[in-house]
Tab-separated table of C-alpha atoms in Angstrom:
chain	number	residue	atom	x	y	z
B	1258	UNK	CA	295.699	51.236	139.720
B	1259	UNK	CA	299.195	49.791	140.274
B	1260	UNK	CA	300.363	46.586	138.671
B	1261	UNK	CA	302.300	43.779	140.220
B	1262	UNK	CA	305.909	42.962	139.408
B	1263	UNK	CA	306.174	40.940	136.206
B	1264	UNK	CA	302.964	42.309	134.606
B	1265	UNK	CA	303.390	43.116	130.951
B	1266	UNK	CA	301.061	46.132	130.944
B	1267	UNK	CA	299.577	48.400	133.574
B	1268	UNK	CA	296.533	50.573	132.821
B	1269	UNK	CA	294.431	52.772	135.013
B	1270	UNK	CA	290.712	52.223	135.661
B	1271	UNK	CA	289.638	54.898	133.194
B	1272	UNK	CA	291.477	53.227	130.367
B	1273	UNK	CA	290.286	49.784	131.488
B	1274	UNK	CA	286.628	50.791	131.091
B	1275	UNK	CA	287.294	51.912	127.529
B	1276	UNK	CA	289.195	48.881	126.204
B	1277	UNK	CA	288.497	48.083	122.552
B	1278	UNK	CA	286.509	44.806	122.372
B	1279	UNK	CA	286.814	44.322	118.625
B	1280	UNK	CA	288.427	41.025	117.490
B	1281	UNK	CA	292.209	41.120	117.892
B	1282	UNK	CA	294.600	41.949	120.699
B	1283	UNK	CA	293.291	44.029	123.594
B	1284	UNK	CA	294.454	47.607	123.176
B	1285	UNK	CA	293.692	50.694	125.304
B	1286	UNK	CA	292.247	53.739	123.608
B	1287	UNK	CA	292.865	57.400	124.259
B	1288	UNK	CA	289.367	58.609	125.065
B	1289	UNK	CA	285.998	56.928	125.421
B	1290	UNK	CA	284.466	59.846	123.488
B	1291	UNK	CA	286.110	58.417	120.378
B	1292	UNK	CA	283.304	55.859	120.308
B	1293	UNK	CA	280.708	58.634	119.928
B	1294	UNK	CA	281.934	60.958	117.152
B	1295	UNK	CA	280.214	64.325	116.930
B	1296	UNK	CA	278.224	64.897	113.777
B	1297	UNK	CA	277.891	68.711	113.770
B	1298	UNK	CA	278.154	71.059	110.806
B	1299	UNK	CA	281.426	71.434	108.988
B	1300	UNK	CA	283.723	69.042	107.207
B	1301	UNK	CA	285.401	67.951	110.457
B	1302	UNK	CA	282.137	67.070	112.207
B	1303	UNK	CA	281.720	70.261	114.183
B	1304	UNK	CA	284.897	70.653	116.308
B	1305	UNK	CA	284.842	70.520	120.085
B	1306	UNK	CA	286.662	67.841	122.006
B	1307	UNK	CA	290.411	67.731	121.830
B	1308	UNK	CA	292.356	65.306	119.719
B	1309	UNK	CA	291.622	63.341	116.579
B	1310	UNK	CA	290.164	59.879	116.752
B	1311	UNK	CA	292.668	57.110	116.035
B	1312	UNK	CA	292.352	55.953	112.464
B	1313	UNK	CA	293.208	52.335	113.304
B	1314	UNK	CA	290.243	51.842	115.664
B	1315	UNK	CA	286.664	51.226	114.517
B	1316	UNK	CA	284.160	53.063	116.790
B	1317	UNK	CA	281.771	50.650	118.503
B	1318	UNK	CA	278.890	53.092	117.995
B	1319	UNK	CA	278.916	52.211	114.308
B	1320	UNK	CA	278.649	48.508	114.989
B	1321	UNK	CA	275.323	46.680	115.570
B	1322	UNK	CA	274.353	45.654	119.110
B	1323	UNK	CA	275.238	42.046	118.286
B	1324	UNK	CA	278.908	42.996	118.282
B	1325	UNK	CA	278.676	43.884	121.971
B	1326	UNK	CA	277.685	40.278	122.679
B	1327	UNK	CA	280.514	38.793	120.690
B	1328	UNK	CA	278.295	37.760	117.748
B	1329	UNK	CA	279.432	37.941	114.187
B	1330	UNK	CA	278.347	40.920	112.184
B	1331	UNK	CA	276.058	40.115	109.228
B	1332	UNK	CA	277.325	40.940	105.812
B	1333	UNK	CA	275.941	43.774	103.754
B	1334	UNK	CA	272.538	42.931	102.284
B	1335	UNK	CA	271.723	40.132	104.771
B	1336	UNK	CA	268.717	40.462	107.063
B	1337	UNK	CA	269.546	41.004	110.686
B	1338	UNK	CA	266.829	38.678	111.989
B	1339	UNK	CA	267.620	35.817	109.626
B	1340	UNK	CA	268.979	32.560	111.024
B	1341	UNK	CA	271.443	32.200	108.190
B	1342	UNK	CA	272.576	34.216	105.215
B	1343	UNK	CA	271.063	31.593	102.900
B	1344	UNK	CA	268.022	29.768	104.212
B	1345	UNK	CA	267.753	27.621	101.095
B	1346	UNK	CA	270.983	25.796	101.969
B	1347	UNK	CA	271.152	26.246	105.765
B	1348	UNK	CA	267.774	24.706	106.665
B	1349	UNK	CA	268.120	21.586	104.519
B	1350	UNK	CA	266.144	19.811	101.805
B	1351	UNK	CA	263.119	17.494	101.996
B	1352	UNK	CA	262.242	14.734	99.552
B	1353	UNK	CA	258.666	13.432	99.344
B	1354	UNK	CA	255.938	12.151	96.980
B	1355	UNK	CA	252.270	13.162	96.690
B	1356	UNK	CA	249.454	11.197	95.059
B	1357	UNK	CA	245.773	12.171	94.841
B	1358	UNK	CA	243.442	9.196	94.343
B	1359	UNK	CA	240.127	10.568	93.156
B	1360	UNK	CA	238.362	7.185	93.270
B	1361	UNK	CA	238.998	6.644	96.988
B	1362	UNK	CA	239.060	10.376	97.903
B	1363	UNK	CA	242.483	10.039	99.509
B	1364	UNK	CA	245.712	12.027	99.429
B	1365	UNK	CA	248.816	9.883	99.898
B	1366	UNK	CA	251.912	11.643	101.264
B	1367	UNK	CA	255.137	9.639	101.194
B	1368	UNK	CA	257.801	11.318	103.352
B	1369	UNK	CA	261.100	9.899	102.104
B	1370	UNK	CA	264.150	11.690	103.534
B	1371	UNK	CA	265.807	14.993	104.368
B	1372	UNK	CA	269.363	16.159	103.810
B	1373	UNK	CA	271.545	18.766	105.465
B	1374	UNK	CA	269.094	19.851	108.158
B	1375	UNK	CA	270.030	22.734	110.401
B	1376	UNK	CA	271.609	21.554	113.709
B	1377	UNK	CA	269.272	22.271	116.610
B	1378	UNK	CA	270.863	20.489	119.589
B	1379	UNK	CA	274.051	21.136	121.544
B	1380	UNK	CA	275.710	18.084	119.980
B	1381	UNK	CA	275.419	19.652	116.525
B	1382	UNK	CA	272.648	17.253	115.472
B	1383	UNK	CA	268.833	17.157	115.628
B	1384	UNK	CA	265.925	14.803	116.374
B	1385	UNK	CA	263.748	15.605	113.343
B	1386	UNK	CA	260.185	14.620	112.538
B	1387	UNK	CA	257.661	15.836	109.932
B	1388	UNK	CA	254.173	17.244	110.509
B	1389	UNK	CA	251.499	17.707	107.838
B	1390	UNK	CA	248.586	20.155	107.866
B	1391	UNK	CA	245.914	20.952	105.301
B	1392	UNK	CA	245.304	24.689	105.050
B	1393	UNK	CA	242.879	26.256	105.556
B	1394	UNK	CA	241.372	23.955	108.137
B	1395	UNK	CA	241.505	22.870	111.757
B	1396	UNK	CA	245.177	22.110	112.385
B	1397	UNK	CA	244.671	19.622	115.204
B	1398	UNK	CA	241.959	17.790	113.291
B	1399	UNK	CA	244.014	17.182	110.135
B	1400	UNK	CA	247.526	16.915	111.559
B	1401	UNK	CA	249.588	13.896	110.517
B	1402	UNK	CA	253.023	13.144	111.909
B	1403	UNK	CA	255.967	10.853	111.177
B	1404	UNK	CA	258.202	9.097	113.684
B	1405	UNK	CA	261.208	10.920	115.143
B	1406	UNK	CA	264.703	10.075	113.875
B	1407	UNK	CA	267.313	10.529	116.615
B	1408	UNK	CA	270.645	12.370	116.367
B	1409	UNK	CA	270.843	12.950	112.635
B	1410	UNK	CA	270.857	15.759	110.091
B	1411	UNK	CA	270.069	13.381	107.221
B	1412	UNK	CA	267.005	11.438	108.416
B	1413	UNK	CA	265.321	8.700	106.378
B	1414	UNK	CA	261.630	8.124	107.155
B	1415	UNK	CA	260.046	6.286	104.188
B	1416	UNK	CA	256.623	6.705	105.811
B	1417	UNK	CA	253.241	6.943	104.086
B	1418	UNK	CA	250.699	9.351	105.601
B	1419	UNK	CA	247.152	9.403	104.184
B	1420	UNK	CA	244.387	11.986	104.255
B	1421	UNK	CA	240.881	10.574	103.795
B	1422	UNK	CA	237.838	12.407	102.503
B	1423	UNK	CA	239.723	14.629	100.036
B	1424	UNK	CA	237.462	15.951	97.287
B	1425	UNK	CA	238.102	17.820	94.051
B	1426	UNK	CA	237.065	21.001	95.818
B	1427	UNK	CA	239.841	20.456	98.375
B	1428	UNK	CA	242.364	19.935	95.597
B	1429	UNK	CA	241.305	23.244	94.070
B	1430	UNK	CA	241.721	25.549	97.065
B	1431	UNK	CA	243.718	23.780	99.809
B	1432	UNK	CA	247.439	23.876	100.519
B	1433	UNK	CA	249.511	21.108	102.099
B	1434	UNK	CA	251.923	22.417	104.735
B	1435	UNK	CA	254.888	20.136	105.440
B	1436	UNK	CA	256.885	21.211	108.490
B	1437	UNK	CA	260.125	19.695	109.766
B	1438	UNK	CA	260.611	20.066	113.527
B	1439	UNK	CA	263.147	19.049	116.139
B	1440	UNK	CA	261.815	17.056	119.089
B	1441	UNK	CA	262.939	18.254	122.490
B	1442	UNK	CA	261.836	16.270	125.547
B	1443	UNK	CA	262.904	18.931	128.038
B	1444	UNK	CA	261.144	21.902	126.399
B	1445	UNK	CA	258.867	22.680	123.455
B	1446	UNK	CA	259.732	21.256	120.049
B	1447	UNK	CA	261.624	23.594	117.736
B	1448	UNK	CA	260.681	24.558	114.208
B	1449	UNK	CA	263.342	23.901	111.527
B	1450	UNK	CA	261.662	24.716	108.215
B	1451	UNK	CA	258.616	24.105	106.060
B	1452	UNK	CA	257.313	23.621	102.537
B	1453	UNK	CA	253.867	24.603	101.229
B	1454	UNK	CA	252.446	22.783	98.206
B	1455	UNK	CA	249.182	23.973	96.579
B	1456	UNK	CA	247.194	20.813	95.875
B	1457	UNK	CA	246.095	22.200	92.519
B	1458	UNK	CA	249.564	21.259	91.271
B	1459	UNK	CA	248.584	17.583	91.544
B	1460	UNK	CA	246.896	15.564	88.815
B	1461	UNK	CA	244.534	12.729	89.773
B	1462	UNK	CA	246.176	9.293	89.975
B	1463	UNK	CA	249.608	10.705	89.053
B	1464	UNK	CA	252.352	10.571	91.660
B	1465	UNK	CA	254.410	13.741	91.843
B	1466	UNK	CA	257.946	13.756	93.261
B	1467	UNK	CA	259.359	16.721	95.190
B	1468	UNK	CA	262.875	17.538	96.368
B	1469	UNK	CA	262.651	21.096	97.726
B	1470	UNK	CA	264.656	23.312	100.051
B	1471	UNK	CA	263.035	24.094	103.382
B	1472	UNK	CA	261.992	27.680	104.063
B	1473	UNK	CA	261.247	29.767	107.132
B	1474	UNK	CA	257.678	30.949	107.517
B	1475	UNK	CA	257.517	34.711	108.000
B	1476	UNK	CA	255.558	35.459	111.219
B	1477	UNK	CA	252.347	37.441	111.050
B	1478	UNK	CA	252.618	41.175	111.456
B	1479	UNK	CA	250.448	41.462	114.556
B	1480	UNK	CA	252.192	41.506	117.955
B	1481	UNK	CA	249.969	38.718	119.250
B	1482	UNK	CA	251.047	36.393	116.450
B	1483	UNK	CA	254.687	37.216	117.068
B	1484	UNK	CA	254.419	36.211	120.716
B	1485	UNK	CA	252.493	33.087	119.729
B	1486	UNK	CA	255.214	32.113	117.308
B	1487	UNK	CA	257.771	32.401	120.082
B	1488	UNK	CA	255.695	30.216	122.390
B	1489	UNK	CA	255.494	27.378	119.870
B	1490	UNK	CA	254.350	26.213	116.492
B	1491	UNK	CA	250.873	25.131	117.609
B	1492	UNK	CA	249.877	28.605	118.814
B	1493	UNK	CA	251.359	30.171	115.718
B	1494	UNK	CA	249.430	27.860	113.435
B	1495	UNK	CA	246.150	28.683	115.159
B	1496	UNK	CA	246.428	32.389	114.405
B	1497	UNK	CA	247.753	31.670	110.946
B	1498	UNK	CA	244.699	29.585	110.163
B	1499	UNK	CA	242.355	32.290	111.393
B	1500	UNK	CA	244.086	34.842	109.175
B	1501	UNK	CA	243.958	32.594	106.098
B	1502	UNK	CA	240.376	31.501	106.599
B	1503	UNK	CA	239.011	34.981	107.147
B	1504	UNK	CA	236.298	36.007	109.583
B	1505	UNK	CA	233.420	34.735	107.455
B	1506	UNK	CA	234.488	31.077	107.150
B	1507	UNK	CA	233.643	28.293	109.583
B	1508	UNK	CA	236.240	26.208	111.346
B	1509	UNK	CA	236.656	22.699	109.948
B	1510	UNK	CA	236.309	19.895	112.503
B	1511	UNK	CA	236.908	16.800	110.350
B	1512	UNK	CA	235.194	14.768	107.630
B	1513	UNK	CA	232.285	12.336	107.517
B	1514	UNK	CA	231.385	9.764	104.863
B	1515	UNK	CA	227.613	9.537	104.298
B	1516	UNK	CA	225.517	7.273	102.101
B	1517	UNK	CA	222.086	8.384	100.873
B	1518	UNK	CA	219.550	6.274	99.013
B	1519	UNK	CA	215.811	6.729	98.511
B	1520	UNK	CA	214.007	3.404	98.319
B	1521	UNK	CA	211.003	3.452	95.985
B	1522	UNK	CA	209.928	0.023	97.219
B	1523	UNK	CA	209.902	0.901	100.930
B	1524	UNK	CA	209.081	4.576	100.333
B	1525	UNK	CA	211.721	6.030	102.542
B	1526	UNK	CA	215.210	7.477	102.870
B	1527	UNK	CA	218.074	5.217	103.888
B	1528	UNK	CA	220.923	7.129	105.575
B	1529	UNK	CA	224.244	5.367	106.044
B	1530	UNK	CA	226.781	6.636	108.597
B	1531	UNK	CA	229.951	4.974	107.355
B	1532	UNK	CA	232.983	6.625	108.949
B	1533	UNK	CA	234.639	9.856	110.064
B	1534	UNK	CA	238.193	11.047	109.510
B	1535	UNK	CA	240.492	13.582	111.184
B	1536	UNK	CA	237.998	14.619	113.841
B	1537	UNK	CA	238.904	17.393	116.254
B	1538	UNK	CA	240.270	16.155	119.580
B	1539	UNK	CA	237.983	17.136	122.472
B	1540	UNK	CA	239.531	15.235	125.398
B	1541	UNK	CA	242.747	15.948	127.290
B	1542	UNK	CA	244.296	12.698	126.024
B	1543	UNK	CA	244.264	14.066	122.464
B	1544	UNK	CA	241.343	11.912	121.316
B	1545	UNK	CA	237.536	11.912	121.335
B	1546	UNK	CA	234.767	9.411	122.029
B	1547	UNK	CA	232.610	10.235	118.983
B	1548	UNK	CA	229.096	9.279	118.039
B	1549	UNK	CA	226.721	10.622	115.349
B	1550	UNK	CA	223.180	11.944	115.589
B	1551	UNK	CA	220.818	12.548	112.653
B	1552	UNK	CA	217.585	14.535	112.358
B	1553	UNK	CA	215.190	15.075	109.474
B	1554	UNK	CA	214.004	18.666	109.832
B	1555	UNK	CA	211.416	20.118	110.262
B	1556	UNK	CA	210.616	17.523	112.914
B	1557	UNK	CA	207.230	18.440	114.313
B	1558	UNK	CA	206.633	15.120	116.106
B	1559	UNK	CA	210.261	14.938	117.331
B	1560	UNK	CA	210.593	11.334	116.164
B	1561	UNK	CA	213.344	11.685	113.567
B	1562	UNK	CA	216.298	11.386	115.924
B	1563	UNK	CA	218.737	8.509	115.353
B	1564	UNK	CA	222.043	7.916	117.100
B	1565	UNK	CA	225.016	5.629	116.452
B	1566	UNK	CA	227.021	3.783	119.070
B	1567	UNK	CA	230.006	5.485	120.745
B	1568	UNK	CA	233.512	4.750	119.493
B	1569	UNK	CA	236.075	5.105	122.249
B	1570	UNK	CA	239.330	7.043	122.024
B	1571	UNK	CA	239.614	7.655	118.290
B	1572	UNK	CA	239.646	10.479	115.764
B	1573	UNK	CA	238.921	8.187	112.804
B	1574	UNK	CA	235.897	6.088	113.851
B	1575	UNK	CA	234.134	3.564	111.618
B	1576	UNK	CA	230.401	3.188	112.306
B	1577	UNK	CA	228.826	1.415	109.275
B	1578	UNK	CA	225.305	1.993	110.626
B	1579	UNK	CA	222.121	2.733	108.676
B	1580	UNK	CA	218.946	4.598	109.618
B	1581	UNK	CA	215.635	4.575	107.762
B	1582	UNK	CA	213.145	7.454	107.460
B	1583	UNK	CA	209.721	6.524	106.078
B	1584	UNK	CA	208.695	9.473	103.901
B	1585	UNK	CA	207.316	10.208	100.447
B	1586	UNK	CA	209.757	11.476	97.823
B	1587	UNK	CA	207.776	14.672	97.230
B	1588	UNK	CA	207.800	15.470	100.942
B	1589	UNK	CA	211.479	14.624	101.254
B	1590	UNK	CA	212.356	17.451	98.864
B	1591	UNK	CA	211.170	19.948	101.486
B	1592	UNK	CA	213.198	18.422	104.319
B	1593	UNK	CA	216.744	18.955	105.582
B	1594	UNK	CA	218.947	16.158	106.895
B	1595	UNK	CA	220.990	17.343	109.850
B	1596	UNK	CA	224.055	15.284	110.813
B	1597	UNK	CA	226.065	16.145	113.919
B	1598	UNK	CA	229.073	14.484	115.567
B	1599	UNK	CA	229.486	14.599	119.337
B	1600	UNK	CA	232.099	13.620	121.924
B	1601	UNK	CA	230.663	11.444	124.676
B	1602	UNK	CA	231.578	12.456	128.238
B	1603	UNK	CA	230.663	10.757	131.508
B	1604	UNK	CA	229.239	12.965	134.241
B	1605	UNK	CA	228.947	16.113	132.126
B	1606	UNK	CA	227.354	17.357	128.935
B	1607	UNK	CA	228.662	15.960	125.663
B	1608	UNK	CA	230.863	18.165	123.487
B	1609	UNK	CA	229.832	19.207	119.992
B	1610	UNK	CA	232.541	18.304	117.462
B	1611	UNK	CA	231.022	19.342	114.151
B	1612	UNK	CA	228.045	19.104	111.862
B	1613	UNK	CA	226.705	19.333	108.328
B	1614	UNK	CA	223.202	19.697	106.884
B	1615	UNK	CA	222.027	18.363	103.534
B	1616	UNK	CA	219.044	19.842	101.762
B	1617	UNK	CA	217.854	22.242	99.099
B	1618	UNK	CA	219.058	25.164	101.208
B	1619	UNK	CA	222.569	23.784	101.658
B	1620	UNK	CA	225.608	24.760	99.599
B	1621	UNK	CA	228.330	23.034	97.643
B	1622	UNK	CA	228.803	19.275	97.931
B	1623	UNK	CA	226.051	18.945	100.558
B	1624	UNK	CA	223.423	20.382	98.213
B	1625	UNK	CA	224.653	18.336	95.254
B	1626	UNK	CA	224.566	15.102	97.252
B	1627	UNK	CA	220.985	15.777	98.339
B	1628	UNK	CA	219.891	16.715	94.828
B	1629	UNK	CA	221.461	13.587	93.309
B	1630	UNK	CA	219.713	11.432	95.897
B	1631	UNK	CA	216.304	12.841	94.921
B	1632	UNK	CA	217.005	12.510	91.205
B	1633	UNK	CA	218.458	8.994	91.377
B	1634	UNK	CA	216.183	6.845	93.578
B	1635	UNK	CA	217.205	3.275	94.469
B	1636	UNK	CA	220.863	4.234	94.086
B	1637	UNK	CA	223.275	4.392	97.027
B	1638	UNK	CA	225.389	7.536	96.756
B	1639	UNK	CA	228.447	7.868	99.010
B	1640	UNK	CA	230.043	11.290	99.498
B	1641	UNK	CA	232.507	12.880	101.911
B	1642	UNK	CA	231.400	16.032	103.713
B	1643	UNK	CA	233.255	18.589	105.808
B	1644	UNK	CA	232.206	18.980	109.424
B	1645	UNK	CA	232.170	22.580	110.625
B	1646	UNK	CA	232.031	24.194	114.043
B	1647	UNK	CA	228.542	25.481	113.259
B	1648	UNK	CA	225.713	24.238	111.126
B	1649	UNK	CA	225.430	25.980	107.726
B	1650	UNK	CA	222.882	28.809	107.403
B	1651	UNK	CA	220.327	26.421	105.908
B	1652	UNK	CA	219.965	24.785	109.304
B	1653	UNK	CA	221.331	27.466	111.571
B	1654	UNK	CA	217.989	28.028	113.259
B	1655	UNK	CA	217.532	24.351	114.013
B	1656	UNK	CA	218.311	22.807	117.368
B	1657	UNK	CA	221.087	20.213	117.560
B	1658	UNK	CA	220.110	18.898	120.978
């Protein structure tokens, strides 16, 4: 290769292919084999190959692959796959309040502000919003979300998000996941960081203030979960929920508020369908058209079916309807009340959202509610119940048609 007149340096093609790409001025090297030192026996690395390697050049073979792309080399002790050397300061901080109201069975989440969020857009800013999930549980059914703040790393929301139907049992074993994400209209939204708060840290009717650094959630070890995490947060959360719930637990599909009262005067059971909360979305628009059906099993004469009206395009319907079953108290103790929630569809079969059965063979809050109703006649007892993807074993053999 011959250089033109006025060129400061002329190198041949062999030397050009072996130019040192380390930071600093471009300098030719003697031999490309200097990048691959022999590691044979002997103090000098096993001889062979003429010439000593230049002491002022760092062999590229000892550098990580990132150096070939012009990236900075991580310091000693830092993880290679980490976004920053210190996630606690690089991802930002989130300030929020939590309050559990036992009387109204609600969990109030006040999302206040964030500071120093990690830039996610090309302009060095982000469009952050906050998503809440209750774990374990159906993520889509119990997801709450704030508004998006545009072009800022220090967003202020001051929004109150409320979960309804929260019981003491939920406070004992559930975890609130608070995720901060960056909205991107041209592609999928990007995950910035998250905080997980065990609800057992809360005391009833006492507001607790938090100001915590965001953290990165470590992906699951399975290859499928890794690919899901790369495709987006929603897919990742689905597999995460399955792993946390375990194979033996049913999927949660929302909550329903029921009222039970046995009337001694009219000799019958009065069932009140009050409202539902955080139902699973069954339609493509992200909503459902829910209605509720009730049965008193065993139903030999097939006359125990009652059905509410349909509430259009909502995941938090209010029904406030009552149904009456004429039955003796002694006979009622042998029965099971089956409550199912359905999504109404035109021109095709309706979709099952979730159900719960109350009776002596039920478990947990469902059994306690039924037992209290039998032991306290003429008293209206309102309780929240969790809707599951299948009926509990006590009514598993019963038809929900």
